[in-house]
Amino acid sequence: MKTVHTVKELREFISAEKKAGRKVGFVPTMGNLHSGHISLVDQAKQHADFIVCSIFVNPTQFGVGEDFDRYPRTLEEDSAKLAAAGCDLVFAPDVDEVYPEQSQAWVKVSVNDVSENHCGASRAGHFDGVGLVVSKLFNMVQPDVAVFGKKDFQQLAVIRRLTIALNFPIEIIGAETVREDNGLAKSSRNGYLSEQDKQDAAVIYKQLNQVMADIKEGNKDFEQLVKQAEAQLTEKGLQPEYFNIADQDTLKPADDNTKKLVILAAAKLGTTRLIDNIDFEI
Ligand code: PAF
C-alpha cells in the first residue's frame, strides 16, 4: 500500500491504474478508522480492482463549537488497518492541498431538499461542507465506484443526488451499518464515550427497532411513537436532538401512505453527538 499527500501524486497513480484497465474503488473517510470503515473497503473490493481511501478531516463540514479540533488524527494506526484490509492507496492531503489559496468559500455545493431536515436542520452548513469536499475528492480521485456507510443515511442521500446532478460517472454504493454487540452503531465518535456511556447509548438502536416494530404492527400514530422513544432516550441520560420518521427517498416526514420508511435519530450523550437510523418497508 502506498500513501500520497498531494493531488499530483494521486493523479499519477490513478492514471496508471486506469491505463492498465483497472476499475478504481474509492472510500472517503475522516480517519480514526474502525471496523465500520473496514467494511466499506471490503465492499469497494467487491466492485473494483484498485482501492483508494482518503483520510481528511474536512474543516468545512464542522460548525462552530463542534469537534473539528479534537477529532482524532491517527494516520499511522489507520494506515496499518487499511493495509491489512487490502487498500492499495491512501490519500492523506492537508487542508491547503484540498482548499488551495483558502478557496473554501469560493464555491458552494448545496444539495436542496434532502439536506434540509434532520442533521441539516441542526447543523447549519454541514451538508454544504460535505457536498464541497466530496465533489472535490471525486474530481481528484475520479473513481468508478465510491462506497459510503448507511449510518450517515442523509449524507448518502445527499451524495447520491449530488452525483446525479453534477454528472459524476460514479456508482455510489451504500454499505450496511456495522454495530457493537449491544447494537450501538460503530462511529469514530464512540471513542469519546466511557464503557457505561456505550451501554446507555445502545438505547438509540433499541428504540429505532421498537418504533419500526410498532409501525410494522400497524401503529401509525407517529407523534406518539416518537414521544415514547425520546422519553426512553432521556431516561438513559441522552438528550434527543431529533427522532424522525421519514420517507426513504425524499427524507420528508412520512405519512399514512408511505411504504418505504427510514427512522433517523440524533442525540447527545454529554458532549458527544451520536446518530443512527433504520430503514424498512411496510
Ligand atoms: O462520512 C464521512 O466520514 C465524511 O463526511 C466524508 C464523506 C469522508 C466527507 O468528509
Coordinates of C-alpha atoms and ligand atoms in Angstrom, one line a residue:
M1 CA 0.0 0.0 0.0
K2 CA 1.3 3.5 -0.9
T3 CA 0.4 6.8 0.8
V4 CA 0.3 10.1 -1.0
H5 CA -0.3 13.6 0.2
T6 CA -0.7 15.6 -3.0
V7 CA -3.3 15.6 -5.8
K8 CA -0.4 15.4 -8.3
E9 CA 0.9 12.2 -6.9
L10 CA -2.6 10.8 -6.5
R11 CA -3.4 11.5 -10.2
E12 CA -0.2 9.8 -11.3
F13 CA -1.1 6.6 -9.5
I14 CA -4.8 6.7 -10.7
S15 CA -4.0 7.4 -14.3
A16 CA -1.5 4.4 -14.4
E17 CA -4.2 2.2 -12.9
K18 CA -6.8 3.4 -15.4
K19 CA -4.4 3.0 -18.3
A20 CA -3.9 -0.6 -17.2
G21 CA -7.7 -1.0 -17.4
R22 CA -8.3 -1.4 -13.7
K23 CA -11.5 -0.2 -12.1
V24 CA -10.9 2.3 -9.2
G25 CA -13.0 2.0 -6.0
F26 CA -13.0 4.9 -3.5
V27 CA -13.7 5.0 0.2
P28 CA -13.6 8.6 1.6
T29 CA -13.1 8.9 5.3
M30 CA -12.0 11.3 8.0
G31 CA -9.7 8.7 9.6
N32 CA -9.7 7.2 13.1
L33 CA -10.9 4.1 11.4
H34 CA -12.9 1.3 13.0
S35 CA -14.5 -1.9 11.6
G36 CA -17.3 0.1 10.0
H37 CA -14.8 1.8 7.7
I38 CA -13.0 -1.5 7.0
S39 CA -16.4 -3.0 5.9
L40 CA -16.5 -0.1 3.3
V41 CA -13.1 -1.2 2.0
D42 CA -14.4 -4.8 1.8
Q43 CA -17.4 -3.5 -0.2
A44 CA -15.2 -1.5 -2.5
K45 CA -13.1 -4.6 -3.2
Q46 CA -16.1 -6.4 -4.4
H47 CA -16.8 -3.8 -7.0
A48 CA -13.3 -2.6 -8.1
D49 CA -9.7 -3.7 -8.7
F50 CA -7.7 -0.8 -7.2
I51 CA -8.9 0.7 -3.9
V52 CA -8.2 4.3 -2.8
C53 CA -9.0 5.6 0.7
S54 CA -8.8 9.2 1.6
I55 CA -8.2 10.4 5.1
F56 CA -9.0 14.0 5.6
V57 CA -10.7 15.7 8.5
N58 CA -12.7 18.2 6.5
P59 CA -13.0 21.6 8.2
T60 CA -15.9 22.9 6.1
Q61 CA -18.4 20.3 7.4
F62 CA -17.8 21.2 11.1
G63 CA -19.8 24.0 12.6
V64 CA -18.7 26.5 15.2
G65 CA -18.4 24.7 18.6
E66 CA -18.2 21.3 17.0
D67 CA -15.4 18.8 17.5
F68 CA -13.1 19.7 14.5
D69 CA -10.1 20.5 16.7
R70 CA -10.4 17.4 18.9
Y71 CA -11.4 15.0 16.1
P72 CA -8.7 12.2 16.5
R73 CA -5.9 12.3 13.8
T74 CA -4.5 8.7 13.8
L75 CA -2.8 8.3 10.4
E76 CA -0.3 5.7 11.5
E77 CA -2.9 3.3 13.0
D78 CA -5.3 4.0 10.2
S79 CA -2.7 3.1 7.6
A80 CA -1.9 -0.2 9.3
K81 CA -5.6 -1.1 9.3
L82 CA -6.1 -0.1 5.7
A83 CA -3.0 -2.1 4.6
A84 CA -4.4 -5.2 6.4
A85 CA -7.8 -4.6 4.7
G86 CA -6.2 -4.6 1.2
C87 CA -6.4 -0.9 0.4
D88 CA -4.0 0.0 -2.4
L89 CA -3.5 3.7 -2.0
V90 CA -4.1 6.2 0.9
F91 CA -4.7 9.8 0.0
A92 CA -4.0 11.9 3.1
P93 CA -3.9 15.6 2.0
D94 CA -3.6 18.6 4.3
V95 CA -6.1 21.4 4.3
D96 CA -4.1 23.6 1.9
E97 CA -3.9 20.8 -0.6
V98 CA -7.7 20.4 -0.7
Y99 CA -8.5 24.1 -0.4
P100 CA -5.7 25.9 -2.2
E101 CA -5.4 29.6 -1.6
Q102 CA -8.0 29.2 1.2
S103 CA -10.6 28.7 -1.5
Q104 CA -13.2 27.0 0.6
A105 CA -15.6 30.0 0.3
W106 CA -15.1 30.4 -3.4
V107 CA -17.5 27.7 -4.4
K108 CA -20.7 26.3 -2.8
V109 CA -22.1 22.9 -3.4
S110 CA -25.6 22.8 -2.0
V111 CA -28.0 19.9 -2.5
N112 CA -31.5 21.1 -1.9
D113 CA -34.4 19.2 -0.3
V114 CA -32.7 16.1 1.1
S115 CA -30.2 18.1 3.0
E116 CA -32.8 20.3 4.7
N117 CA -34.3 18.2 7.5
H118 CA -32.7 16.0 10.3
C119 CA -29.0 16.8 10.6
G120 CA -29.4 19.6 8.0
A121 CA -31.8 21.4 10.4
S122 CA -29.5 21.2 13.4
R123 CA -26.1 21.5 11.7
A124 CA -26.3 24.6 9.5
G125 CA -23.9 24.4 6.5
H126 CA -22.8 20.8 7.3
F127 CA -24.1 19.3 4.1
D128 CA -22.6 22.1 2.0
G129 CA -19.3 21.2 3.5
V130 CA -19.8 17.5 2.8
G131 CA -21.0 18.3 -0.8
L132 CA -18.0 20.5 -1.4
V133 CA -15.4 18.1 -0.2
V134 CA -17.0 15.0 -1.8
S135 CA -17.2 16.8 -5.1
K136 CA -13.5 17.8 -4.8
L137 CA -12.5 14.3 -3.8
F138 CA -14.5 12.8 -6.7
N139 CA -12.7 15.2 -9.0
M140 CA -9.3 14.3 -7.6
V141 CA -9.7 10.5 -7.4
Q142 CA -12.0 10.1 -10.4
P143 CA -13.2 6.7 -9.1
D144 CA -15.6 4.3 -10.9
V145 CA -17.2 3.3 -7.7
A146 CA -17.5 5.0 -4.3
V147 CA -18.7 3.5 -1.0
F148 CA -20.4 5.3 1.9
G149 CA -21.9 4.0 5.1
K150 CA -25.6 3.9 5.6
K151 CA -25.1 5.0 9.2
D152 CA -25.0 8.5 7.6
F153 CA -28.2 7.9 5.8
Q154 CA -28.9 11.6 5.0
Q155 CA -25.3 12.1 3.8
L156 CA -25.7 9.1 1.5
A157 CA -28.9 10.6 0.1
V158 CA -27.1 14.0 -0.4
I159 CA -24.2 12.3 -2.2
R160 CA -26.5 10.2 -4.5
R161 CA -28.2 13.4 -5.6
L162 CA -25.0 15.4 -6.0
T163 CA -23.6 12.6 -8.1
I164 CA -26.6 12.7 -10.5
A165 CA -26.8 16.5 -10.5
L166 CA -23.1 17.0 -11.3
N167 CA -22.9 14.2 -13.8
F168 CA -20.2 12.3 -11.9
P169 CA -19.8 8.9 -13.8
I170 CA -19.5 7.1 -10.4
E171 CA -21.5 4.3 -9.0
I172 CA -22.5 5.1 -5.4
I173 CA -22.8 2.1 -3.0
G174 CA -24.4 2.3 0.4
A175 CA -22.9 -0.1 2.9
E176 CA -24.8 -1.5 5.9
T177 CA -24.0 -0.1 9.4
V178 CA -21.6 -2.1 11.5
R179 CA -22.6 -2.3 15.2
E180 CA -21.2 -3.1 18.6
D181 CA -22.7 -6.3 20.2
N182 CA -25.2 -4.2 22.0
G183 CA -26.4 -2.6 18.8
L184 CA -24.7 0.8 19.1
A185 CA -23.6 1.9 15.6
K186 CA -19.8 2.0 15.2
S187 CA -18.6 5.5 15.0
S188 CA -15.3 7.3 15.4
R189 CA -17.1 9.5 18.0
N190 CA -17.7 6.4 20.2
G191 CA -14.1 6.9 21.2
Y192 CA -15.3 9.9 23.3
L193 CA -17.6 7.5 25.3
S194 CA -17.0 5.5 28.5
E195 CA -18.0 1.9 28.7
Q196 CA -21.1 2.9 30.7
D197 CA -21.9 5.6 28.1
K198 CA -21.7 2.9 25.4
Q199 CA -24.2 0.7 27.3
D200 CA -26.5 3.7 27.7
A201 CA -26.2 4.8 24.1
A202 CA -27.4 1.4 22.9
V203 CA -30.9 2.7 23.7
I204 CA -30.9 4.6 20.4
Y205 CA -30.8 1.5 18.2
K206 CA -33.2 -0.3 20.7
Q207 CA -35.8 2.5 20.2
L208 CA -35.3 2.6 16.4
N209 CA -36.1 -1.1 16.4
Q210 CA -39.1 -0.6 18.8
V211 CA -40.6 2.1 16.7
M212 CA -40.1 0.1 13.5
A213 CA -41.8 -2.9 15.1
D214 CA -44.7 -0.8 16.2
I215 CA -45.2 0.7 12.7
K216 CA -44.9 -2.8 11.2
E217 CA -47.7 -3.9 13.5
G218 CA -49.9 -1.1 12.1
N219 CA -49.4 1.7 14.6
K220 CA -49.4 5.0 12.6
D221 CA -49.5 7.4 15.5
F222 CA -46.0 8.7 14.6
E223 CA -46.2 11.6 17.0
Q224 CA -46.9 9.3 20.0
L225 CA -44.3 6.8 18.9
V226 CA -41.6 9.5 18.7
K227 CA -42.6 10.9 22.1
Q228 CA -42.2 7.5 23.7
A229 CA -38.9 6.8 22.0
E230 CA -37.5 10.2 23.0
A231 CA -38.6 9.6 26.6
Q232 CA -36.6 6.3 26.7
L233 CA -33.5 8.1 25.4
T234 CA -33.9 10.8 28.0
E235 CA -34.3 8.2 30.7
K236 CA -30.9 6.8 29.8
G237 CA -29.3 10.3 30.1
L238 CA -29.3 11.2 26.4
Q239 CA -30.6 14.5 25.0
P240 CA -32.5 13.7 21.9
E241 CA -31.9 16.2 19.1
Y242 CA -34.4 14.6 16.7
F243 CA -36.2 11.3 16.2
N244 CA -37.9 11.5 12.8
I245 CA -40.0 9.0 10.8
A246 CA -39.4 9.9 7.1
D247 CA -39.8 8.7 3.6
Q248 CA -36.6 6.9 2.5
D249 CA -36.4 8.6 -0.9
T250 CA -37.4 12.2 -0.1
L251 CA -36.4 12.3 3.6
K252 CA -39.6 14.3 4.1
P253 CA -41.9 13.3 7.1
A254 CA -43.6 10.0 6.5
D255 CA -47.4 9.9 6.3
D256 CA -50.0 7.1 6.5
N257 CA -49.3 6.1 2.8
T258 CA -45.5 6.0 3.0
K259 CA -44.3 2.5 2.2
K260 CA -40.5 2.9 2.3
L261 CA -39.6 4.4 5.6
V262 CA -36.5 5.4 7.5
I263 CA -36.3 6.4 11.1
L264 CA -33.5 8.8 11.8
A265 CA -32.2 9.8 15.2
A266 CA -29.6 12.1 16.7
A267 CA -28.9 12.5 20.4
K268 CA -26.2 13.9 22.6
L269 CA -24.6 12.0 25.4
G270 CA -22.6 14.5 27.4
T271 CA -20.8 16.4 24.7
T272 CA -20.8 13.6 22.2
R273 CA -23.3 13.7 19.4
L274 CA -24.5 10.3 18.1
I275 CA -26.6 9.5 15.0
D276 CA -28.3 6.3 13.8
N277 CA -31.2 5.2 11.6
I278 CA -33.1 2.1 10.5
D279 CA -34.8 1.7 7.1
F280 CA -37.6 -0.7 6.2
E281 CA -40.6 -1.3 4.0
I282 CA -44.2 -1.9 5.0
Ligands
PAF1 O1 -18.6 10.3 6.3 C1 -17.5 10.9 6.5 O2 -16.6 10.4 7.1 C2 -17.3 12.3 5.8 O3 -18.5 13.0 5.9 C3 -16.8 12.2 4.4 C4 -17.8 11.5 3.5 C5 -15.5 11.5 4.4 C6 -16.6 13.6 3.9 O4 -15.7 14.3 4.6

